[in-house]
Amino acid sequence: MSSELLSLQDLFSKTIKYCVNCRQDLSKCTALRCSRCKVVHYCSRECQKSNFSLHKPYCKKIHALRLQLSNDEPTLAENKDEKKASQYKLAYAILTLGYHSTDTIERGKSIYEHSLLEYHKLLRKDPFWIGACESVVLLLAILGYDGLCISLISFMLSPPSMAVLEAYGRTRSDGESLSREARIREFTSICSANPDDIWIYGPDDSGRSFDLSAYENIRSLIPKQWGANVFQVPLMLVKMRQYARASNSSSPSLRKLKMMEIVEICRQVEYSADFLLPVLRSLFPDSRQRWGTTEVCCLLANTSYRTDKSNLAVRRMRGEIIEEDEEEGEEEEEDSDKPYEMNAWENSCSIFWMMLKDCYAFTPNILDVVEETIEEMTKQGINVIAEDPEAPTAAEFTDFVSYMADRQRSGLSALPPGFFEDQNH
């Protein structure tokens, strides 16, 4: 086991555990851990029995994946990829367990840290695996490990690391593709041979600053196989949280400089999905903007870069129109009807987005920072994307869901016109 992983485990061992059934703080009593999944904790046998029906499907899946990964490492490359896929499934299974078993980030933190450890194992095995780096960076930011998040971003964008990551899409001089395994070995050797550049582990310093002051250059450095916001969205949360914590302890000039950093990050995030998603305004609890899988994937999973024309939802949102002759148009329409299959990372983006929303909702003073950022961007003439004025409010959307559930139980499926305009519903 790597020394970095041991350091993370030691850091995470200090996290307070909560009973996933009654939400009791277990720091002052004996915590009972599930013996199969080894992830969740209870305050008593009674709570464990009460929570069993909810916990059972997750526990069974996590246990099965752990057994699968405990087998001897296979030699065939395709079997190694299957192992990595199982590693990702395990991390995601633990993530979904934490999300569906707890009511706040703080009470689910110990579970999310188990998921982070599994994602990190995959990142060390294969930094090019889709969703590995994205998940680690996002979880570090969401769980409040600001210093570790920034240092990992700095390491991934350092010249030795970028040299390997940029080679991901290159070919050798003889025209053949570079070996994936060779790239992974080279990246691992960089981690071992460059102690000054390696991701810094140890006591978390939430005040640590980002070495790259030119934030506008970050996006140009990120390899295309990653989403454009793989580092920007976590940095936005980290910088806003640091700004909120230092509200009265910094000089006006220093606060102005930090706000300019936040504005530049938010400008890039806001305009990441073809100028269509009101990211900043959607962070407020009373937001009228509805975020579906398509919108979340455009923000986090690089679907705006995707050239797969079968992704009709993304193409409609971007307003793409194919101008071809009638015969070619028919072929295109036929090809476009193929269902788009999301990869494992895209399937997990919705949970990460909801966790990000929870961070902004429950972190003290951070929504004030969002408001201040919007005001500053407006003063600078930066257009902050507005929400859809016709979108339903949160209360209207809740009524809509209840109404449709009632109609489904009654055997009805059609939604009457003007539902949201009818105040009687």
Short mmCIF file of C-alpha atoms in Angstrom, two decimals:
data_model
loop_
_atom_site.label_atom_id
_atom_site.label_comp_id
_atom_site.label_asym_id
_atom_site.label_seq_id
_atom_site.Cartn_x
_atom_site.Cartn_y
_atom_site.Cartn_z
CA MET A 1 0.00 0.00 0.00
CA SER A 2 1.39 3.43 -0.97
CA SER A 3 2.56 5.82 1.73
CA GLU A 4 0.18 8.45 0.32
CA LEU A 5 -2.79 6.15 0.85
CA LEU A 6 -1.70 5.39 4.41
CA SER A 7 -1.43 9.13 5.08
CA LEU A 8 -4.95 9.65 3.77
CA GLN A 9 -6.31 6.83 5.90
CA ASP A 10 -4.64 8.30 8.96
CA LEU A 11 -6.16 11.72 8.18
CA PHE A 12 -9.62 10.26 7.62
CA SER A 13 -9.51 8.22 10.83
CA LYS A 14 -10.07 11.46 12.76
CA THR A 15 -13.45 12.06 11.13
CA ILE A 16 -16.46 11.85 13.47
CA LYS A 17 -18.75 8.92 12.70
CA TYR A 18 -22.54 9.13 12.83
CA CYS A 19 -25.18 6.45 13.13
CA VAL A 20 -26.75 6.21 9.67
CA ASN A 21 -30.13 5.35 11.20
CA CYS A 22 -30.69 7.85 14.03
CA ARG A 23 -27.93 10.37 13.05
CA GLN A 24 -26.37 10.20 16.52
CA ASP A 25 -22.81 11.46 17.01
CA LEU A 26 -20.68 8.39 17.81
CA SER A 27 -17.59 10.22 19.06
CA LYS A 28 -18.57 9.63 22.70
CA CYS A 29 -19.95 6.11 22.44
CA THR A 30 -18.99 2.75 20.96
CA ALA A 31 -19.53 2.71 17.19
CA LEU A 32 -20.69 -0.55 15.61
CA ARG A 33 -19.43 -0.99 12.05
CA CYS A 34 -21.13 -3.17 9.44
CA SER A 35 -18.96 -6.28 9.17
CA ARG A 36 -19.70 -6.85 5.47
CA CYS A 37 -19.31 -3.46 3.77
CA LYS A 38 -17.05 -2.01 6.52
CA VAL A 39 -18.31 1.47 5.67
CA VAL A 40 -21.34 2.48 7.75
CA HIS A 41 -21.63 2.74 11.53
CA TYR A 42 -24.46 2.33 14.03
CA CYS A 43 -25.00 3.24 17.66
CA SER A 44 -26.79 -0.02 18.51
CA ARG A 45 -28.02 -3.35 17.15
CA GLU A 46 -31.53 -1.94 17.12
CA CYS A 47 -30.53 0.85 14.73
CA GLN A 48 -28.70 -1.65 12.55
CA LYS A 49 -31.82 -3.83 12.30
CA SER A 50 -34.03 -0.83 11.62
CA ASN A 51 -31.75 0.30 8.78
CA PHE A 52 -31.23 -3.18 7.32
CA SER A 53 -33.80 -3.00 4.50
CA LEU A 54 -32.28 0.23 3.16
CA HIS A 55 -28.68 -0.84 3.66
CA LYS A 56 -28.90 -4.42 2.36
CA PRO A 57 -28.72 -3.84 -1.45
CA TYR A 58 -25.76 -1.44 -1.13
CA CYS A 59 -23.97 -3.69 1.36
CA LYS A 60 -24.39 -6.74 -0.85
CA LYS A 61 -23.01 -4.95 -3.89
CA ILE A 62 -20.04 -3.43 -2.04
CA HIS A 63 -19.15 -6.78 -0.47
CA ALA A 64 -19.29 -8.55 -3.84
CA LEU A 65 -17.06 -5.94 -5.48
CA ARG A 66 -14.52 -6.16 -2.65
CA LEU A 67 -14.35 -9.95 -3.10
CA GLN A 68 -13.90 -9.51 -6.83
CA LEU A 69 -11.05 -7.06 -6.34
CA SER A 70 -9.35 -9.23 -3.71
CA ASN A 71 -8.53 -11.90 -6.30
CA ASP A 72 -4.98 -12.14 -7.64
CA GLU A 73 -4.07 -9.45 -10.16
CA PRO A 74 -4.67 -10.84 -13.68
CA THR A 75 -1.99 -10.63 -16.35
CA LEU A 76 -4.13 -9.94 -19.41
CA ALA A 77 -4.61 -6.25 -20.25
CA GLU A 78 -8.36 -6.64 -20.80
CA ASN A 79 -8.72 -8.28 -17.39
CA LYS A 80 -6.79 -5.41 -15.84
CA ASP A 81 -9.30 -3.01 -17.36
CA GLU A 82 -12.09 -5.11 -15.88
CA LYS A 83 -10.42 -4.75 -12.47
CA LYS A 84 -10.24 -1.00 -12.91
CA ALA A 85 -13.89 -0.90 -13.93
CA SER A 86 -14.75 -2.87 -10.78
CA GLN A 87 -12.65 -0.46 -8.72
CA TYR A 88 -14.69 2.45 -10.11
CA LYS A 89 -17.95 0.59 -9.46
CA LEU A 90 -16.90 0.00 -5.85
CA ALA A 91 -16.08 3.67 -5.30
CA TYR A 92 -19.38 4.72 -6.88
CA ALA A 93 -21.37 2.15 -4.87
CA ILE A 94 -19.95 3.58 -1.63
CA LEU A 95 -20.67 7.12 -2.85
CA THR A 96 -24.32 6.30 -3.55
CA LEU A 97 -24.59 4.51 -0.20
CA GLY A 98 -23.44 7.67 1.59
CA TYR A 99 -25.71 9.90 -0.45
CA HIS A 100 -28.85 7.82 0.14
CA SER A 101 -28.10 6.96 3.78
CA THR A 102 -27.26 10.37 5.24
CA ASP A 103 -28.91 13.78 5.26
CA THR A 104 -25.87 16.10 5.25
CA ILE A 105 -22.31 16.09 3.94
CA GLU A 106 -20.99 16.26 7.51
CA ARG A 107 -22.90 13.18 8.70
CA GLY A 108 -21.92 11.23 5.62
CA LYS A 109 -18.31 12.39 5.55
CA SER A 110 -16.79 9.15 6.89
CA ILE A 111 -18.64 7.16 4.18
CA TYR A 112 -17.62 9.56 1.43
CA GLU A 113 -14.01 9.27 2.57
CA HIS A 114 -14.15 5.50 1.97
CA SER A 115 -15.35 6.28 -1.56
CA LEU A 116 -12.53 8.81 -1.98
CA LEU A 117 -9.95 6.19 -0.99
CA GLU A 118 -11.25 3.80 -3.65
CA TYR A 119 -11.26 6.50 -6.32
CA HIS A 120 -7.71 7.39 -5.31
CA LYS A 121 -6.56 3.77 -5.70
CA LEU A 122 -7.87 3.88 -9.27
CA LEU A 123 -6.19 7.23 -9.93
CA ARG A 124 -2.85 5.79 -8.85
CA LYS A 125 -3.34 2.75 -11.06
CA ASP A 126 -4.50 4.66 -14.12
CA PRO A 127 -4.65 8.50 -14.18
CA PHE A 128 -6.33 8.31 -17.60
CA TRP A 129 -9.36 6.34 -16.40
CA ILE A 130 -12.45 8.45 -17.08
CA GLY A 131 -13.86 9.78 -13.80
CA ALA A 132 -10.92 8.86 -11.54
CA CYS A 133 -9.20 12.24 -11.28
CA GLU A 134 -12.52 14.11 -11.57
CA SER A 135 -14.02 12.23 -8.62
CA VAL A 136 -10.96 12.61 -6.37
CA VAL A 137 -10.68 16.37 -6.92
CA LEU A 138 -14.42 16.95 -6.46
CA LEU A 139 -14.63 14.87 -3.28
CA LEU A 140 -11.62 16.62 -1.75
CA ALA A 141 -13.32 19.98 -2.35
CA ILE A 142 -16.76 18.82 -1.18
CA LEU A 143 -15.41 17.24 2.02
CA GLY A 144 -13.48 20.39 2.92
CA TYR A 145 -9.91 19.25 2.27
CA ASP A 146 -9.07 22.51 0.51
CA GLY A 147 -5.30 22.26 0.80
CA LEU A 148 -5.19 18.69 -0.52
CA CYS A 149 -7.50 19.61 -3.39
CA ILE A 150 -5.33 22.54 -4.46
CA SER A 151 -2.09 20.59 -4.12
CA LEU A 152 -3.46 17.72 -6.25
CA ILE A 153 -4.52 20.17 -8.96
CA SER A 154 -1.07 21.78 -8.85
CA PHE A 155 0.56 18.36 -9.17
CA MET A 156 -1.64 17.24 -12.05
CA LEU A 157 -0.87 20.48 -13.92
CA SER A 158 2.86 20.41 -13.14
CA PRO A 159 5.19 20.09 -16.18
CA PRO A 160 6.24 16.45 -15.53
CA SER A 161 2.64 15.28 -15.10
CA MET A 162 1.35 17.28 -18.06
CA ALA A 163 4.03 15.81 -20.32
CA VAL A 164 2.53 12.36 -19.76
CA LEU A 165 -1.09 13.49 -19.87
CA GLU A 166 -0.57 15.37 -23.12
CA ALA A 167 0.92 12.20 -24.63
CA TYR A 168 -2.45 10.55 -24.11
CA GLY A 169 -3.59 11.60 -27.56
CA ARG A 170 -0.27 11.58 -29.38
CA THR A 171 1.34 8.90 -31.51
CA ARG A 172 4.94 7.83 -31.91
CA SER A 173 7.07 8.95 -34.86
CA ASP A 174 6.32 5.67 -36.62
CA GLY A 175 2.60 6.44 -36.52
CA GLU A 176 1.62 3.84 -33.92
CA SER A 177 -0.28 4.81 -30.79
CA LEU A 178 1.64 5.17 -27.58
CA SER A 179 1.11 2.26 -25.23
CA ARG A 180 -1.40 3.03 -22.48
CA GLU A 181 0.54 0.86 -20.05
CA ALA A 182 3.75 2.71 -20.94
CA ARG A 183 2.08 6.05 -20.17
CA ILE A 184 0.82 4.73 -16.84
CA ARG A 185 4.30 3.45 -15.93
CA GLU A 186 5.80 6.80 -16.85
CA PHE A 187 3.25 8.69 -14.74
CA THR A 188 3.90 6.37 -11.78
CA SER A 189 7.64 6.90 -12.11
CA ILE A 190 7.09 10.66 -12.00
CA CYS A 191 5.18 10.25 -8.74
CA SER A 192 8.09 8.26 -7.27
CA ALA A 193 11.07 10.16 -8.71
CA ASN A 194 9.93 13.75 -8.16
CA PRO A 195 9.22 14.25 -4.46
CA ASP A 196 9.09 18.02 -4.92
CA ASP A 197 6.28 17.73 -7.47
CA ILE A 198 4.25 14.96 -5.87
CA TRP A 199 0.84 15.54 -4.39
CA ILE A 200 1.47 16.79 -0.85
CA TYR A 201 -0.15 14.77 1.92
CA GLY A 202 -0.23 15.60 5.59
CA PRO A 203 -2.09 18.07 7.82
CA ASP A 204 -4.64 19.89 5.73
CA ASP A 205 -3.88 23.59 5.31
CA SER A 206 -7.15 25.19 4.25
CA GLY A 207 -5.40 28.49 3.61
CA ARG A 208 -3.02 27.06 1.03
CA SER A 209 -3.06 29.09 -2.16
CA PHE A 210 -2.93 27.91 -5.75
CA ASP A 211 0.49 28.31 -7.36
CA LEU A 212 -0.90 29.13 -10.80
CA SER A 213 -2.07 32.71 -10.45
CA ALA A 214 -3.14 32.99 -14.10
CA TYR A 215 -6.44 31.13 -13.80
CA GLU A 216 -7.33 31.93 -17.39
CA ASN A 217 -4.54 29.55 -18.47
CA ILE A 218 -5.81 26.55 -16.49
CA ARG A 219 -8.42 25.57 -19.05
CA SER A 220 -5.86 25.55 -21.87
CA LEU A 221 -3.67 23.17 -19.85
CA ILE A 222 -6.35 20.56 -19.18
CA PRO A 223 -6.15 17.59 -21.59
CA LYS A 224 -9.22 17.17 -23.78
CA GLN A 225 -10.06 13.75 -22.36
CA TRP A 226 -11.03 15.53 -19.15
CA GLY A 227 -13.95 17.88 -18.79
CA ALA A 228 -13.12 21.58 -19.09
CA ASN A 229 -14.34 22.09 -15.51
CA VAL A 230 -12.55 19.15 -13.91
CA PHE A 231 -10.48 21.61 -11.84
CA GLN A 232 -12.52 24.80 -12.16
CA VAL A 233 -15.66 23.66 -10.32
CA PRO A 234 -13.71 22.35 -7.29
CA LEU A 235 -11.55 25.50 -7.28
CA MET A 236 -14.68 27.67 -7.32
CA LEU A 237 -15.99 25.94 -4.18
CA VAL A 238 -12.61 26.00 -2.42
CA LYS A 239 -11.92 29.66 -3.15
CA MET A 240 -15.42 30.78 -2.14
CA ARG A 241 -15.21 28.80 1.11
CA GLN A 242 -11.82 30.31 1.94
CA TYR A 243 -13.15 33.79 1.15
CA ALA A 244 -16.17 33.24 3.42
CA ARG A 245 -14.00 32.06 6.31
CA ALA A 246 -11.67 35.07 6.06
CA SER A 247 -14.49 37.62 5.77
CA ASN A 248 -13.17 39.99 8.46
CA SER A 249 -9.56 38.92 8.90
CA SER A 250 -8.13 40.12 5.56
CA SER A 251 -7.23 43.59 4.40
CA PRO A 252 -9.49 45.22 1.77
CA SER A 253 -6.77 44.98 -0.88
CA LEU A 254 -6.21 41.26 -0.23
CA ARG A 255 -9.96 40.59 -0.28
CA LYS A 256 -10.22 42.44 -3.58
CA LEU A 257 -7.45 40.26 -5.05
CA LYS A 258 -9.11 37.06 -3.82
CA MET A 259 -12.45 38.19 -5.24
CA MET A 260 -10.81 38.77 -8.63
CA GLU A 261 -9.57 35.15 -8.54
CA ILE A 262 -13.09 33.93 -7.78
CA VAL A 263 -14.56 36.07 -10.56
CA GLU A 264 -12.15 34.64 -13.14
CA ILE A 265 -12.89 31.05 -12.10
CA CYS A 266 -16.66 31.66 -12.09
CA ARG A 267 -16.50 33.37 -15.48
CA GLN A 268 -15.00 30.25 -17.00
CA VAL A 269 -17.38 27.88 -15.23
CA GLU A 270 -20.41 30.00 -16.12
CA TYR A 271 -19.56 29.94 -19.81
CA SER A 272 -18.44 26.32 -19.96
CA ALA A 273 -21.63 24.83 -21.40
CA ASP A 274 -22.19 26.95 -24.50
CA PHE A 275 -23.55 29.96 -22.56
CA LEU A 276 -26.71 28.09 -21.55
CA LEU A 277 -26.40 27.02 -17.91
CA PRO A 278 -26.88 29.59 -15.10
CA VAL A 279 -24.40 27.87 -12.79
CA LEU A 280 -24.00 30.62 -10.19
CA ARG A 281 -27.69 31.43 -9.86
CA SER A 282 -28.51 27.72 -9.61
CA LEU A 283 -26.49 27.43 -6.38
CA PHE A 284 -29.15 29.19 -4.31
CA PRO A 285 -31.73 26.95 -2.56
CA ASP A 286 -34.64 28.90 -4.11
CA SER A 287 -33.28 28.49 -7.65
CA ARG A 288 -35.92 28.04 -10.35
CA GLN A 289 -33.50 26.23 -12.68
CA ARG A 290 -34.07 22.51 -13.10
CA TRP A 291 -30.87 20.50 -13.69
CA GLY A 292 -31.22 17.18 -15.46
CA THR A 293 -28.59 14.65 -16.48
CA THR A 294 -27.87 16.48 -19.73
CA GLU A 295 -27.17 19.79 -18.01
CA VAL A 296 -25.00 18.24 -15.30
CA CYS A 297 -22.94 16.29 -17.84
CA CYS A 298 -22.37 19.45 -19.88
CA LEU A 299 -20.96 21.09 -16.75
CA LEU A 300 -18.88 18.25 -15.33
CA ALA A 301 -18.38 15.52 -17.92
CA ASN A 302 -17.20 17.38 -21.03
CA THR A 303 -20.24 16.47 -23.14
CA SER A 304 -19.96 19.85 -24.89
CA TYR A 305 -16.68 18.55 -26.34
CA ARG A 306 -18.25 15.22 -27.32
CA THR A 307 -18.68 14.72 -31.06
CA ASP A 308 -21.01 11.73 -30.70
CA LYS A 309 -24.04 12.83 -32.73
CA SER A 310 -26.28 10.27 -31.03
CA ASN A 311 -26.40 12.49 -27.94
CA LEU A 312 -29.60 14.22 -29.03
CA ALA A 313 -30.28 15.92 -25.71
CA VAL A 314 -26.97 17.77 -25.72
CA ARG A 315 -27.37 18.71 -29.39
CA ARG A 316 -30.87 20.08 -28.79
CA MET A 317 -29.70 22.12 -25.80
CA ARG A 318 -26.88 23.58 -27.91
CA GLY A 319 -29.34 24.40 -30.73
CA GLU A 320 -27.41 22.49 -33.39
CA ILE A 321 -29.06 22.28 -36.82
CA ILE A 322 -27.80 19.89 -39.47
CA GLU A 323 -28.09 21.42 -42.93
CA GLU A 324 -27.83 18.56 -45.37
CA ASP A 325 -29.77 17.43 -48.40
CA GLU A 326 -32.89 15.41 -47.83
CA GLU A 327 -31.28 12.01 -48.36
CA GLU A 328 -28.33 12.69 -46.06
CA GLY A 329 -30.71 14.28 -43.56
CA GLU A 330 -32.77 11.10 -43.40
CA GLU A 331 -29.61 9.08 -42.77
CA GLU A 332 -28.56 11.47 -40.04
CA GLU A 333 -31.98 11.28 -38.41
CA GLU A 334 -31.86 7.49 -38.50
CA ASP A 335 -28.38 7.44 -36.91
CA SER A 336 -29.42 10.01 -34.32
CA ASP A 337 -32.21 7.79 -33.05
CA LYS A 338 -29.67 5.43 -31.55
CA PRO A 339 -29.85 5.62 -27.75
CA TYR A 340 -26.89 7.33 -26.17
CA GLU A 341 -25.22 5.22 -23.49
CA MET A 342 -23.59 7.27 -20.75
CA ASN A 343 -20.32 6.10 -19.29
CA ALA A 344 -19.81 5.43 -15.58
CA TRP A 345 -18.51 8.94 -14.88
CA GLU A 346 -21.47 10.63 -16.60
CA ASN A 347 -23.85 8.47 -14.56
CA SER A 348 -22.30 9.74 -11.32
CA CYS A 349 -22.32 13.45 -12.22
CA SER A 350 -25.84 14.06 -10.88
CA ILE A 351 -24.86 12.94 -7.36
CA PHE A 352 -21.78 15.15 -7.41
CA TRP A 353 -23.88 18.13 -8.51
CA MET A 354 -26.38 17.59 -5.67
CA MET A 355 -23.51 17.26 -3.19
CA LEU A 356 -22.06 20.53 -4.48
CA LYS A 357 -25.45 22.20 -4.01
CA ASP A 358 -25.55 20.88 -0.43
CA CYS A 359 -22.12 22.39 0.24
CA TYR A 360 -23.29 25.81 -0.85
CA ALA A 361 -26.54 25.47 1.09
CA PHE A 362 -24.97 24.47 4.43
CA THR A 363 -21.57 26.24 4.45
CA PRO A 364 -21.85 29.43 6.55
CA ASN A 365 -21.69 32.70 4.59
CA ILE A 366 -20.78 31.06 1.28
CA LEU A 367 -24.03 32.08 -0.44
CA ASP A 368 -23.19 35.68 0.50
CA VAL A 369 -19.94 35.18 -1.40
CA VAL A 370 -21.90 33.91 -4.41
CA GLU A 371 -24.05 37.06 -4.31
CA GLU A 372 -20.96 39.26 -3.99
CA THR A 373 -19.36 37.44 -6.92
CA ILE A 374 -22.43 38.01 -9.11
CA GLU A 375 -22.42 41.71 -8.19
CA GLU A 376 -18.72 42.04 -8.97
CA MET A 377 -19.10 40.25 -12.30
CA THR A 378 -21.99 42.55 -13.20
CA LYS A 379 -19.90 45.63 -12.33
CA GLN A 380 -17.15 44.38 -14.64
CA GLY A 381 -19.61 43.90 -17.48
CA ILE A 382 -19.45 40.10 -17.31
CA ASN A 383 -22.87 38.75 -18.16
CA VAL A 384 -24.05 36.32 -15.47
CA ILE A 385 -26.40 33.86 -17.13
CA ALA A 386 -29.99 34.26 -15.93
CA GLU A 387 -32.32 31.44 -15.04
CA ASP A 388 -35.21 30.44 -17.25
CA PRO A 389 -38.02 32.83 -16.23
CA GLU A 390 -40.60 30.21 -17.18
CA ALA A 391 -39.04 27.50 -15.00
CA PRO A 392 -41.20 26.38 -12.05
CA THR A 393 -40.28 27.31 -8.51
CA ALA A 394 -39.17 24.60 -6.08
CA ALA A 395 -42.68 24.50 -4.56
CA GLU A 396 -44.30 24.25 -8.00
CA PHE A 397 -41.93 21.48 -9.01
CA THR A 398 -42.73 19.54 -5.81
CA ASP A 399 -46.45 19.93 -6.54
CA PHE A 400 -45.82 18.74 -10.09
CA VAL A 401 -44.04 15.58 -8.90
CA SER A 402 -46.84 14.80 -6.42
CA TYR A 403 -49.49 15.47 -9.06
CA MET A 404 -47.84 13.15 -11.59
CA ALA A 405 -47.44 10.44 -8.96
CA ASP A 406 -51.16 10.63 -8.20
CA ARG A 407 -52.04 10.44 -11.89
CA GLN A 408 -49.76 7.45 -12.36
CA ARG A 409 -51.43 5.65 -9.48
CA SER A 410 -54.78 6.45 -11.11
CA GLY A 411 -53.67 4.98 -14.42
CA LEU A 412 -53.43 8.39 -16.15
CA SER A 413 -50.38 9.61 -18.04
CA ALA A 414 -51.24 12.80 -19.95
CA LEU A 415 -50.37 16.10 -18.32
CA PRO A 416 -53.11 18.69 -18.82
CA PRO A 417 -52.00 21.88 -20.58
CA GLY A 418 -51.21 24.92 -18.48
CA PHE A 419 -50.46 22.87 -15.37
CA PHE A 420 -48.18 25.46 -13.74
CA GLU A 421 -50.49 28.36 -14.68
CA ASP A 422 -53.45 26.67 -12.99
CA GLN A 423 -53.31 27.80 -9.38
CA ASN A 424 -55.84 25.16 -8.33
CA HIS A 425 -53.28 22.33 -8.72
#
